[in-house]
Structure formats: C-alpha cells, structure tokens
CSV table of N, CA and C in Angstrom, one decimal:
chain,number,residue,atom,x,y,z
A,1,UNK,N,18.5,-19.6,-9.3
A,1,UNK,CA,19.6,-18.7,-9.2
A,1,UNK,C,20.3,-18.5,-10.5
A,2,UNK,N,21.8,-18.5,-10.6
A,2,UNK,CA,23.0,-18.3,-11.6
A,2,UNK,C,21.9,-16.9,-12.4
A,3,UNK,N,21.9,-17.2,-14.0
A,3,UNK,CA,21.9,-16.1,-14.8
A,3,UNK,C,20.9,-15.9,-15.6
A,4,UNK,N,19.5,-16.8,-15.1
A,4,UNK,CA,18.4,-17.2,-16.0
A,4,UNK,C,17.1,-15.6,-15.9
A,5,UNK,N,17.0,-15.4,-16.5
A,5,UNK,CA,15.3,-14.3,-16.1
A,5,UNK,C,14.3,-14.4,-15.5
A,6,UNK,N,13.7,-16.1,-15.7
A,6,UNK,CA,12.7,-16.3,-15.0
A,6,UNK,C,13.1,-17.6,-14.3
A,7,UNK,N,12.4,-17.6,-13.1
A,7,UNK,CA,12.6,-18.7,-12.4
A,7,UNK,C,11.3,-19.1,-11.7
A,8,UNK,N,11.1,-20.4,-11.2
A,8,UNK,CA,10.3,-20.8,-10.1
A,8,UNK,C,10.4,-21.2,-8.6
A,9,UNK,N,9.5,-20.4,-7.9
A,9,UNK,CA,10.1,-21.0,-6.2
A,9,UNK,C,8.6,-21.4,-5.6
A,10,UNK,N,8.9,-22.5,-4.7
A,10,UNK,CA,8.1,-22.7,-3.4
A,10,UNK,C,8.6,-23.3,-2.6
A,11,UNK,N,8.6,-23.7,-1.5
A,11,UNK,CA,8.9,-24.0,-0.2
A,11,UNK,C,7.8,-24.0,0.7
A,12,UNK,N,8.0,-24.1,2.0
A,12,UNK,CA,7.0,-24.2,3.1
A,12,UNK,C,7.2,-23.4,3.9
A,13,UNK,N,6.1,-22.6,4.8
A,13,UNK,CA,6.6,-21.7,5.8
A,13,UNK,C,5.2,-21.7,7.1
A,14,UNK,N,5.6,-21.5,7.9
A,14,UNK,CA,4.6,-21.2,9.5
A,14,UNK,C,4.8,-19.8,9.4
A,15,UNK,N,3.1,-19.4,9.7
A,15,UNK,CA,2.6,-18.1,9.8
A,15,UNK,C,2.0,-18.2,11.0
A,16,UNK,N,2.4,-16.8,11.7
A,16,UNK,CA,1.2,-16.4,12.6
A,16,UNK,C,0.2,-15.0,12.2
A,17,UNK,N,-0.8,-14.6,12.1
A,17,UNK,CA,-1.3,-13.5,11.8
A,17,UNK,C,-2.3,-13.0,13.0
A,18,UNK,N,-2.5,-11.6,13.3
A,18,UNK,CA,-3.5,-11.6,14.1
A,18,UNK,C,-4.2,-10.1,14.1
A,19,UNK,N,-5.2,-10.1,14.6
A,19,UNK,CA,-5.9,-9.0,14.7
A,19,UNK,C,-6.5,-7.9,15.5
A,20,UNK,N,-6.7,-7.0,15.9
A,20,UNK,CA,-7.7,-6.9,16.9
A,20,UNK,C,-9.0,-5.8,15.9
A,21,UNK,N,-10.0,-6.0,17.1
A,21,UNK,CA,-10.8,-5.2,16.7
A,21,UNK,C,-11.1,-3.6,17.7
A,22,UNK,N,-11.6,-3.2,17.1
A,22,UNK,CA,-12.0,-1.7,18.4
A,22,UNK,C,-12.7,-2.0,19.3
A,23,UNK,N,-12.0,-1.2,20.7
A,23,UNK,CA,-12.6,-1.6,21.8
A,23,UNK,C,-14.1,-0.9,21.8
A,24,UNK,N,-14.3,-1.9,22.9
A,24,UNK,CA,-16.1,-1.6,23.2
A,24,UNK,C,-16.5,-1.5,24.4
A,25,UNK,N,-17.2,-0.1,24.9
A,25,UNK,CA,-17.5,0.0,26.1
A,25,UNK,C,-18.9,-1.0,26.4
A,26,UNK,N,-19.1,-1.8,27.9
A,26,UNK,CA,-19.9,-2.7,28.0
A,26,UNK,C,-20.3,-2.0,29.8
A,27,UNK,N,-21.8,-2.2,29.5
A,27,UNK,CA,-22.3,-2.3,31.0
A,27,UNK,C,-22.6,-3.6,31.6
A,28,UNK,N,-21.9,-3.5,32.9
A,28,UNK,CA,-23.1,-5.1,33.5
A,28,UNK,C,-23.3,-4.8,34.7
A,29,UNK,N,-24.1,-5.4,35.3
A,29,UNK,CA,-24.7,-5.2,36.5
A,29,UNK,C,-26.6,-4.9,36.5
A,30,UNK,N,-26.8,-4.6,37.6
A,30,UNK,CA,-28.5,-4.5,37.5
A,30,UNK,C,-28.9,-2.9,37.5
A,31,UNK,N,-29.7,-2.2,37.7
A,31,UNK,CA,-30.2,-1.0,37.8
A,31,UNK,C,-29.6,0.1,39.4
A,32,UNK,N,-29.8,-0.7,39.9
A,32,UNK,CA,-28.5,-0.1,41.4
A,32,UNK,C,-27.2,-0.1,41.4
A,33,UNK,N,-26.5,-0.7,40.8
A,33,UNK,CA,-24.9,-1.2,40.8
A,33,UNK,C,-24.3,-1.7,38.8
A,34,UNK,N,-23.8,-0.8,38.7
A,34,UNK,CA,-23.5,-1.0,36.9
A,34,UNK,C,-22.0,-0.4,36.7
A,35,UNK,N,-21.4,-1.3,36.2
A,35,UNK,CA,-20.3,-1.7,36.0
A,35,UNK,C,-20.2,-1.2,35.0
A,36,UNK,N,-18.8,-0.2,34.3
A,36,UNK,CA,-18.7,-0.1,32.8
A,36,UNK,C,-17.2,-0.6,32.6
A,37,UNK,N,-17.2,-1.9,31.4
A,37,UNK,CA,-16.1,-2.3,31.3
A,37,UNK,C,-15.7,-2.2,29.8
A,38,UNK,N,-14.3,-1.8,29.4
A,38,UNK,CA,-13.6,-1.7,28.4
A,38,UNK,C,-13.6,-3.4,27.7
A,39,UNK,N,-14.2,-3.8,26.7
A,39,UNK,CA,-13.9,-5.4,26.1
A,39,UNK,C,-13.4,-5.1,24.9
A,40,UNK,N,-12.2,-5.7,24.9
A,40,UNK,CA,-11.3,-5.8,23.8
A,40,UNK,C,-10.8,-7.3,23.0
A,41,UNK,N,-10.9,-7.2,21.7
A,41,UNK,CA,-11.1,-8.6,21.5
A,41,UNK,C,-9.7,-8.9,20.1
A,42,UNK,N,-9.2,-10.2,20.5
A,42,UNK,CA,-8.0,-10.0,19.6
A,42,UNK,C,-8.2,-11.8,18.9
A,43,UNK,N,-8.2,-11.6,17.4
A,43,UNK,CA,-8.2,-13.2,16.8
A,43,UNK,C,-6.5,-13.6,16.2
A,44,UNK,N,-6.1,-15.1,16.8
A,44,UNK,CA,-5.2,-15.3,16.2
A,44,UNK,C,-5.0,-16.4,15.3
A,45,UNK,N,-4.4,-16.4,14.5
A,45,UNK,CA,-4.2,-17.4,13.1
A,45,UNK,C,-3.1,-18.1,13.1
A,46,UNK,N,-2.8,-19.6,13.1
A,46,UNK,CA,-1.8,-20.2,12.9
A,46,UNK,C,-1.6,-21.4,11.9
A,47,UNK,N,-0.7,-20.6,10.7
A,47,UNK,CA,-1.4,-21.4,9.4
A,47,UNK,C,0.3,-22.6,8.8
A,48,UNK,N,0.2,-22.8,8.4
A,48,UNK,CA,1.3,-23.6,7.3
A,48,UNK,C,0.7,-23.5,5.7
A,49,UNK,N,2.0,-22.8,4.9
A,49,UNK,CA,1.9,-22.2,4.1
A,49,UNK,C,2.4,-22.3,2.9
A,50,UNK,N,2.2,-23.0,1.8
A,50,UNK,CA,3.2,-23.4,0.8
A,50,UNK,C,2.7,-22.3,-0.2
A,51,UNK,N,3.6,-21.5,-0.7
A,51,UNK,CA,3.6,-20.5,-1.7
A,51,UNK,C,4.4,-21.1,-3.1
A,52,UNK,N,3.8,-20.4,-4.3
A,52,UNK,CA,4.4,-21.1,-5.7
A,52,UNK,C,4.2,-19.9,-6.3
A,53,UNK,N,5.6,-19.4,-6.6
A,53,UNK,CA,5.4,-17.9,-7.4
A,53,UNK,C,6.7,-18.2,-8.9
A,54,UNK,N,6.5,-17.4,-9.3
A,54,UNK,CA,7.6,-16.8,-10.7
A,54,UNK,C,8.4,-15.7,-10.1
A,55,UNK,N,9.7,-15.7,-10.5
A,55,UNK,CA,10.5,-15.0,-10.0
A,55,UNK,C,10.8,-14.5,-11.6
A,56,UNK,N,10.8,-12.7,-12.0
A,56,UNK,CA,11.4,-12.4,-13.2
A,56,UNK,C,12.4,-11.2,-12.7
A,57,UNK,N,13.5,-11.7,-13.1
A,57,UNK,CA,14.9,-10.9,-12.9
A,57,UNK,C,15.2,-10.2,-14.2
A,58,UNK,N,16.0,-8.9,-13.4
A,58,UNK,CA,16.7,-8.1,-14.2
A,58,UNK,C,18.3,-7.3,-13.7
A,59,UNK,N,19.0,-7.9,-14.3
A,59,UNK,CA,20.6,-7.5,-13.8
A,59,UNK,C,20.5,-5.7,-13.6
A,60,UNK,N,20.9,-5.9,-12.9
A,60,UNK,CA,21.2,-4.2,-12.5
A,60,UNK,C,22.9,-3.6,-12.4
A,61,UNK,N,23.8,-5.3,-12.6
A,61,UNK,CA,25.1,-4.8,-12.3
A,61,UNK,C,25.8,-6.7,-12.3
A,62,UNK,N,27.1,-6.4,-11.8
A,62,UNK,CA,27.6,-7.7,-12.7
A,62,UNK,C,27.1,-8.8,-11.3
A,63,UNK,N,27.2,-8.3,-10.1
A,63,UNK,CA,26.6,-9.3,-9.1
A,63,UNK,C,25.3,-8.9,-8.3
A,64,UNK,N,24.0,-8.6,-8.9
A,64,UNK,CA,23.5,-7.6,-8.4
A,64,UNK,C,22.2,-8.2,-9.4
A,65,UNK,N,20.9,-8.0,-9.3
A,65,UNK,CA,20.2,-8.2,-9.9
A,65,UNK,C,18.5,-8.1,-9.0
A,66,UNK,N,17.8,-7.7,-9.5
A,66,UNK,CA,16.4,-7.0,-8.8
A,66,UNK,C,15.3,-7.9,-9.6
A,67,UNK,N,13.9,-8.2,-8.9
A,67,UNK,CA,13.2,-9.3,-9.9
A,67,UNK,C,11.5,-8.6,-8.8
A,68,UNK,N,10.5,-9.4,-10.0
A,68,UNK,CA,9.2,-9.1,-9.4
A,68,UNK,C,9.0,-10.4,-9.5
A,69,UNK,N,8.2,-10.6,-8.3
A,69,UNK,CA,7.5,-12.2,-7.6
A,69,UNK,C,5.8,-12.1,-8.3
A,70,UNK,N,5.4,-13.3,-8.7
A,70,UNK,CA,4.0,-13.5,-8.9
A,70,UNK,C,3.9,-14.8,-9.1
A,71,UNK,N,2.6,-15.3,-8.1
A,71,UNK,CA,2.1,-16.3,-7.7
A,71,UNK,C,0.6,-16.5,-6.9
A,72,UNK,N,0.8,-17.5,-6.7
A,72,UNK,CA,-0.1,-18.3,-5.1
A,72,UNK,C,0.5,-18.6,-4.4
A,73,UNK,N,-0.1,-18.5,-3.3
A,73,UNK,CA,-0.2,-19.7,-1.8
A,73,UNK,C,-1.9,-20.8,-1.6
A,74,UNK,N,-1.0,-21.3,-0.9
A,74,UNK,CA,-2.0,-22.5,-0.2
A,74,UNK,C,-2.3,-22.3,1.5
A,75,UNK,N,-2.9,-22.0,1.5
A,75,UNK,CA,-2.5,-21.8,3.6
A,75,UNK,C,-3.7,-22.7,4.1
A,76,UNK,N,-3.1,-23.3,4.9
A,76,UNK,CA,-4.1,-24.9,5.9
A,76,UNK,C,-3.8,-23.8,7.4
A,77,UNK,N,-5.3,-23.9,7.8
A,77,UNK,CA,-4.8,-23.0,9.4
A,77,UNK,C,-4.9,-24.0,10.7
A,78,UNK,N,-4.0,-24.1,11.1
A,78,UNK,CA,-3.7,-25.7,12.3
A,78,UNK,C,-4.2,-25.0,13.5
A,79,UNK,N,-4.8,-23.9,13.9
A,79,UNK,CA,-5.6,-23.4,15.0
A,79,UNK,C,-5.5,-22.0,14.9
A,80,UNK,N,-7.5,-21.3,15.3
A,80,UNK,CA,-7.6,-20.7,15.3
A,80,UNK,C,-8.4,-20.1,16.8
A,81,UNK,N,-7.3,-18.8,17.0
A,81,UNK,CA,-7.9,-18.3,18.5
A,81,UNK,C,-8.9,-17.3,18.5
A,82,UNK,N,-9.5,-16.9,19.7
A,82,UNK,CA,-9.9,-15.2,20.3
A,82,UNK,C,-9.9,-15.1,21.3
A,83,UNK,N,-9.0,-14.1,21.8
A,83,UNK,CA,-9.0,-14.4,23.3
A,83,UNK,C,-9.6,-12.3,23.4
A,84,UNK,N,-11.0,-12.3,24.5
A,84,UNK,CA,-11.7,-11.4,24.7
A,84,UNK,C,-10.9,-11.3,26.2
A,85,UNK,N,-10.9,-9.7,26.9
A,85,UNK,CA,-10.1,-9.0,27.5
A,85,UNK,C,-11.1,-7.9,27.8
A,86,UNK,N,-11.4,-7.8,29.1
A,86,UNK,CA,-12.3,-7.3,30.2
A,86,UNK,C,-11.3,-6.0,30.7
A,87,UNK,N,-11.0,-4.7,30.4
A,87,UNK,CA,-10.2,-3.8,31.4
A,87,UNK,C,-11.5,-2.9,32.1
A,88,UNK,N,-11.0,-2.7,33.5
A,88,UNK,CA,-12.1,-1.8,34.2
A,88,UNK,C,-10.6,-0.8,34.1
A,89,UNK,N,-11.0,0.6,34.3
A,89,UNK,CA,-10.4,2.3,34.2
A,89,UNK,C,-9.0,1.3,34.3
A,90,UNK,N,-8.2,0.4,32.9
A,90,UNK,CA,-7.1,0.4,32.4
A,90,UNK,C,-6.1,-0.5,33.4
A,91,UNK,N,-7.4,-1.3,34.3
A,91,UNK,CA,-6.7,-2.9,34.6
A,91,UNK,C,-7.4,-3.8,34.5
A,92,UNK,N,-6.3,-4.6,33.6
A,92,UNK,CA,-7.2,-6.3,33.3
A,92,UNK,C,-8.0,-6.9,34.5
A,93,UNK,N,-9.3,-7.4,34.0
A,93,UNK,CA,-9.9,-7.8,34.8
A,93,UNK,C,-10.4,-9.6,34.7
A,94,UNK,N,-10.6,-9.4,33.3
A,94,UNK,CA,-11.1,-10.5,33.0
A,94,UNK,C,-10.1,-11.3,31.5
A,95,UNK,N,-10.2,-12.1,31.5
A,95,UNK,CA,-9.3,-12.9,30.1
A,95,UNK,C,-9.6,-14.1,29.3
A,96,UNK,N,-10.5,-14.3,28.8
A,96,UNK,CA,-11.1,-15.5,28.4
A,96,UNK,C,-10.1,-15.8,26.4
A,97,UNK,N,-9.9,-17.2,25.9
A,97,UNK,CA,-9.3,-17.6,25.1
A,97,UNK,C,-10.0,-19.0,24.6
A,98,UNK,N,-10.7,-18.5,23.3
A,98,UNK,CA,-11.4,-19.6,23.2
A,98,UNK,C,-11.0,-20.2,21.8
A,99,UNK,N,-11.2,-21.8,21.0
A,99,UNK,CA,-10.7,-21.7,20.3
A,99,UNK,C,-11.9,-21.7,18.9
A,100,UNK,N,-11.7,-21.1,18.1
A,100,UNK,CA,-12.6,-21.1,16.7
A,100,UNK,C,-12.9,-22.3,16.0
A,101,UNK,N,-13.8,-22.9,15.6
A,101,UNK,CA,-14.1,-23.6,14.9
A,101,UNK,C,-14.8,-23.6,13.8
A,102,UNK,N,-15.3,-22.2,13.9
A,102,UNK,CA,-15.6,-22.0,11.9
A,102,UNK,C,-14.9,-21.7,10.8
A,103,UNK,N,-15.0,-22.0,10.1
A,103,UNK,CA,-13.9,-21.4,9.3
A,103,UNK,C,-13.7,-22.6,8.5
A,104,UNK,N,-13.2,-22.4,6.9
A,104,UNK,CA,-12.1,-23.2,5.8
A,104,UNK,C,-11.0,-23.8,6.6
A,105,UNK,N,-10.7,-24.7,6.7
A,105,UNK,CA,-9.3,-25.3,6.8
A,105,UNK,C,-8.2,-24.9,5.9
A,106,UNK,N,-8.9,-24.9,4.9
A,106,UNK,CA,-8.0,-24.1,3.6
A,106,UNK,C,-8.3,-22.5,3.2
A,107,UNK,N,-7.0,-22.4,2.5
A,107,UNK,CA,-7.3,-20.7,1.9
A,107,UNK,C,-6.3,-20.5,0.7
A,108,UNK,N,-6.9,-19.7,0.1
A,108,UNK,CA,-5.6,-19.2,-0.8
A,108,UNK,C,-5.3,-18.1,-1.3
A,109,UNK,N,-4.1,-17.6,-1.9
A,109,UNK,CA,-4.3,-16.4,-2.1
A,109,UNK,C,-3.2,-15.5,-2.8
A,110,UNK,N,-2.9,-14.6,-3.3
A,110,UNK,CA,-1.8,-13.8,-4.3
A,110,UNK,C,-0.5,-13.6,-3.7
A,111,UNK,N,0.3,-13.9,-4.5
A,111,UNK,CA,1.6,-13.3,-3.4
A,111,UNK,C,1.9,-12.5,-4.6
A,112,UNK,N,2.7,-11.5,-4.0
A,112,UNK,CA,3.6,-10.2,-4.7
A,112,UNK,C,4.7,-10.1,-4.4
A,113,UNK,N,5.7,-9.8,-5.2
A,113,UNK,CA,6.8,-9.2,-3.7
A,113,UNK,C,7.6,-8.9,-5.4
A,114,UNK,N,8.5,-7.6,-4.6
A,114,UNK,CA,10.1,-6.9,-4.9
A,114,UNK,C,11.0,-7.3,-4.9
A,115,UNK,N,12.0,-7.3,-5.4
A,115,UNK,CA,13.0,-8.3,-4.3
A,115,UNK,C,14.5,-7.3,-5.2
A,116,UNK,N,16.0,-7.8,-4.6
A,116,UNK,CA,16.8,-7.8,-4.7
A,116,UNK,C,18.0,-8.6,-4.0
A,117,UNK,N,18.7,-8.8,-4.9
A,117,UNK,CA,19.7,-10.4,-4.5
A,117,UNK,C,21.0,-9.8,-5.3
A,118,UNK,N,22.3,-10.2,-4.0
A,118,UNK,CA,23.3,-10.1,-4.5
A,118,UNK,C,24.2,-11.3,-4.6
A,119,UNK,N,25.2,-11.6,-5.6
A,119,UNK,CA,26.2,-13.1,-5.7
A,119,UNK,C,27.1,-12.8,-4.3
A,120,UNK,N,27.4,-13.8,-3.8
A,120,UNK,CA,28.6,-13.6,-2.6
A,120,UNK,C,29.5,-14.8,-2.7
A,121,UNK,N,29.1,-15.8,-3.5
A,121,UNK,CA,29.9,-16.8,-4.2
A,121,UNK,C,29.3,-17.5,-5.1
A,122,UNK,N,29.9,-18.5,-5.7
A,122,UNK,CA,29.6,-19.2,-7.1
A,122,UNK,C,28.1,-19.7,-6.9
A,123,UNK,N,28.4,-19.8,-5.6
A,123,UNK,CA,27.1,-20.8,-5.3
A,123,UNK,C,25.6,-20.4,-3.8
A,124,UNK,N,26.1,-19.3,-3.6
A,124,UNK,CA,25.3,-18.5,-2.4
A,124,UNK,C,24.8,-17.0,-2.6
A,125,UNK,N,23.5,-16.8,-3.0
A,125,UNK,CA,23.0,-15.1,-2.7
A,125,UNK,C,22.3,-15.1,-1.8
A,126,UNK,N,22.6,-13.5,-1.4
A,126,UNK,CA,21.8,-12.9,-0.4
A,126,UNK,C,20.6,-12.2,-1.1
A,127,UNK,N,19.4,-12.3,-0.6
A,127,UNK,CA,18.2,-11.7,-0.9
A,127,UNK,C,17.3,-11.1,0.0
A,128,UNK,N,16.6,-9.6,-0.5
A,128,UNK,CA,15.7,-9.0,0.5
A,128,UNK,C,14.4,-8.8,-0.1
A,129,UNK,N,13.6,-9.2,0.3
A,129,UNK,CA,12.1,-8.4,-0.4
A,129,UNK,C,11.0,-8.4,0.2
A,130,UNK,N,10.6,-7.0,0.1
A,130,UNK,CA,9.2,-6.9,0.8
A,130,UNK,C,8.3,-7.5,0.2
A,131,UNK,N,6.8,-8.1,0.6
A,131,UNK,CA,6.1,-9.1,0.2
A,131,UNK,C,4.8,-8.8,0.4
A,132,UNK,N,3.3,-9.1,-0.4
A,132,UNK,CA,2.4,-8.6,-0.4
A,132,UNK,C,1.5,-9.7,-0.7
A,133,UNK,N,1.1,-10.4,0.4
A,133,UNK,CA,-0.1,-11.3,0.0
A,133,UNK,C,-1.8,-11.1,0.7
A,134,UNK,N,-2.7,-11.8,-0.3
A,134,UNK,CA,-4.0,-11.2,-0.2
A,134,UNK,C,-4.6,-12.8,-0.3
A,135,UNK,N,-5.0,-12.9,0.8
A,135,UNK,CA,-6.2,-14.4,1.2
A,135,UNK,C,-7.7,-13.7,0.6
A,136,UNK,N,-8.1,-15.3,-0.2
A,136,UNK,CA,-8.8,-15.0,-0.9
A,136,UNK,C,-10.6,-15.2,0.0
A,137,UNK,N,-9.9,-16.1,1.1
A,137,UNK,CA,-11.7,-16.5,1.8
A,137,UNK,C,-10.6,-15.5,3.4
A,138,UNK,N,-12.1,-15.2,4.6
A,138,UNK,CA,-11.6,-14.8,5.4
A,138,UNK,C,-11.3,-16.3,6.4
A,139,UNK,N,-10.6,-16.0,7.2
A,139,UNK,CA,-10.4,-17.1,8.7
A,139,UNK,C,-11.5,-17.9,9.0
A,140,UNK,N,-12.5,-17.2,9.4
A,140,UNK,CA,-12.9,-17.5,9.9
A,140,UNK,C,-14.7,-16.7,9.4
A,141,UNK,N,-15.9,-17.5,9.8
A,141,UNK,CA,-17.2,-17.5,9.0
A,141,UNK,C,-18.4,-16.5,10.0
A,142,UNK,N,-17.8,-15.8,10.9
A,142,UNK,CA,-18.4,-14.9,11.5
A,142,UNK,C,-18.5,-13.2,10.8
A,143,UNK,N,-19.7,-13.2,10.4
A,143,UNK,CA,-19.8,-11.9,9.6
A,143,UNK,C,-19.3,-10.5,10.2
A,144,UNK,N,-19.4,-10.4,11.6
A,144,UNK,CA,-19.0,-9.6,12.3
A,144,UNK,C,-17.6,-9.3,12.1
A,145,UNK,N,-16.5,-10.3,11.9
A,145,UNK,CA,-15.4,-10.4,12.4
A,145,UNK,C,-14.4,-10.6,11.5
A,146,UNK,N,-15.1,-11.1,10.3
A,146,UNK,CA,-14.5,-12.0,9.1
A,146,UNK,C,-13.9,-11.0,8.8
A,147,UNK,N,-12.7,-11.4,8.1
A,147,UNK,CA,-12.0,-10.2,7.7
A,147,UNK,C,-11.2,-11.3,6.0
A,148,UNK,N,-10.8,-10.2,5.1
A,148,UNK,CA,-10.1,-11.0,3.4
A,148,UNK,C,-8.9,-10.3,4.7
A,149,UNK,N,-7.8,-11.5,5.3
A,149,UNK,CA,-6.7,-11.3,5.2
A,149,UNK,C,-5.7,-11.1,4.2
A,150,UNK,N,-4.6,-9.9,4.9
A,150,UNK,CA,-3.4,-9.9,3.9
A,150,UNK,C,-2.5,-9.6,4.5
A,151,UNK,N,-1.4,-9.4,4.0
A,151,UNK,CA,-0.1,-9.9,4.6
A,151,UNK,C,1.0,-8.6,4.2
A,152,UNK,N,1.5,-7.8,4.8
A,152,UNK,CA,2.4,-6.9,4.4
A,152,UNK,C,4.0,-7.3,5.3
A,153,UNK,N,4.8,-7.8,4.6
A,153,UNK,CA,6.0,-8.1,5.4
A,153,UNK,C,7.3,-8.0,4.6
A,154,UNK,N,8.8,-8.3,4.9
A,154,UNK,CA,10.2,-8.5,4.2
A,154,UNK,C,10.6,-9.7,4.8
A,155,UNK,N,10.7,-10.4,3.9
A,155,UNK,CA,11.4,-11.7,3.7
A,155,UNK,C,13.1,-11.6,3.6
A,156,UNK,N,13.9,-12.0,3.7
A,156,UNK,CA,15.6,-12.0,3.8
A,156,UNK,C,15.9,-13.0,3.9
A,157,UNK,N,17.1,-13.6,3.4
A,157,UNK,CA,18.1,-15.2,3.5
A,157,UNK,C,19.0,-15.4,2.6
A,158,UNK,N,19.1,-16.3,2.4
A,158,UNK,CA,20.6,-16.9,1.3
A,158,UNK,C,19.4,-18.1,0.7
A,159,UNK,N,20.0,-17.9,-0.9
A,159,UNK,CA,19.8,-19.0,-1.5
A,159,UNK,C,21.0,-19.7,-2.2
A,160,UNK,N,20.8,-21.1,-2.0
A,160,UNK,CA,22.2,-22.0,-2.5
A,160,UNK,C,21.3,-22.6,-3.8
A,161,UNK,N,22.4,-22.2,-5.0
A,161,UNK,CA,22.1,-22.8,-5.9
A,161,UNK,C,22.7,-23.8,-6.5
A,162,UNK,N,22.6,-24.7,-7.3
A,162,UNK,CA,23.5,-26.3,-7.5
A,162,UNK,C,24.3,-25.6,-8.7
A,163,UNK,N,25.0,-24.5,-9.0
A,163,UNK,CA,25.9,-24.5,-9.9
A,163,UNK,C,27.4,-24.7,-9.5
C-alpha cells in the first residue's frame, strides 16, 4: 500500500471452476423399442490457490491510484467431479457424479489483472479489479475433455496497510 509504485502480493484463496460440454443426443434400447436421450455432461474443479504477482501503480489523483497485476499461481486441486445427466423431451431422468482421478494435483498459471484502489484512511484501501488467469496443464488427462483452463473474474476488498 501507502505511496510506493511497485509492490508484491500473495495470499491464499478457494476456487471453484466448472464446465459443461455440448449436449449429446444418445439412443438405447434394442431394435423394437429405442429410447432417445439428451446426455449432458458437466466437470467440476475444487482447487486452493496461492497467487504471487507484482502490483505497478500509477496515481491518478491525491487518493486514487490505478496499477497493472503480473504474476503466477500455484493451484493444488482437492477434488475433482463429473456429474453426466440423462434428460428424456426436457426431464431429468438419470444423474450419475463420479469422482476424477486423472489428472496433476498441481497446476500453474499467469495471472493479469487491472485494478483501481482508493485511500479511505491512513491505514485502509478499497480496491476493484477484474482478473485474468490462464492454467498452464488442463484438470484433468482425458483428451476428449481436457481443457487449458482460465479464469475471467473481479476481485474487490480492503487492504490494511502497517503505516
């Protein structure tokens, strides 16, 4: 915080991320009796997340100041889902949730972000910034499905600084 240009941040944070994919029409049944069912398939990610970025600031005004983020993360993923979803003509029929086991335990990946922070006392700013990170391995090791996650969100809070 206070009046420096560059700075350094990390901390720790819980992510959830998830996906779906396009649905897919399925037949089952035998040659007399054939079933067409909607299967829709959705993966979920639950990671813990330590990010280490550079913060470079630029005063825009006497309590007011705008900065660009650049770094890493580290992300450990503490379980990973897919729960597949059976609709016949647009009611659930079927619901299965299974859990993933392939996949990195680890990942890592770029963070970005904008930001803007204003003083509200000697010792407390408010800050807002949208944020842009890009995982460098996917979730999970199924070629079908794998996907290079990233992350488009706004971050907001107060930082206390020891001055």
């Amino acid at each position: 915080g206070g009046d420096s240009k560059v700075n350094f941040s990390t901390g720790i944070n819980y992510q959830r991320t998830s996906y779906r994919v396009r649905p897919l029409d399925i037949a089952v049944g035998d040659e007399q009796l054939v079933e067409v069912f909607e299967q829709r398939q959705q993966f979920d990610f639950h990671n813990i997340e330590v990010p280490f970025a550079l913060h470079f600031y630029q005063d825009v005004a006497e309590q007011h100041r705008v900065y660009f983020k650049l770094g890493m993360a580290v992300l450990y993923h503490i379980g990973r889902n897919q729960t597949t979803s059976l609709f016949q003509e647009g009611t659930l029929r079927e619901q299965n949730t299974t859990k993933i086991n392939s996949g990195a335990d680890l990942n890592t990946g770029l963070v970005m972000g904008l930001g803007y922070e204003t003083k509200i006392s000697q010792r407390l700013e408010l800050f807002v910034e949208p944020v842009f990170r890009y995982y460098l391995r996917s979730h999970f090791d199924d070629d079908r499905f794998g996907r290079q996650p990233y992350l488009l969100g706004v971050s907001a809070g107060i930082k206390l600084s020891e001055n």
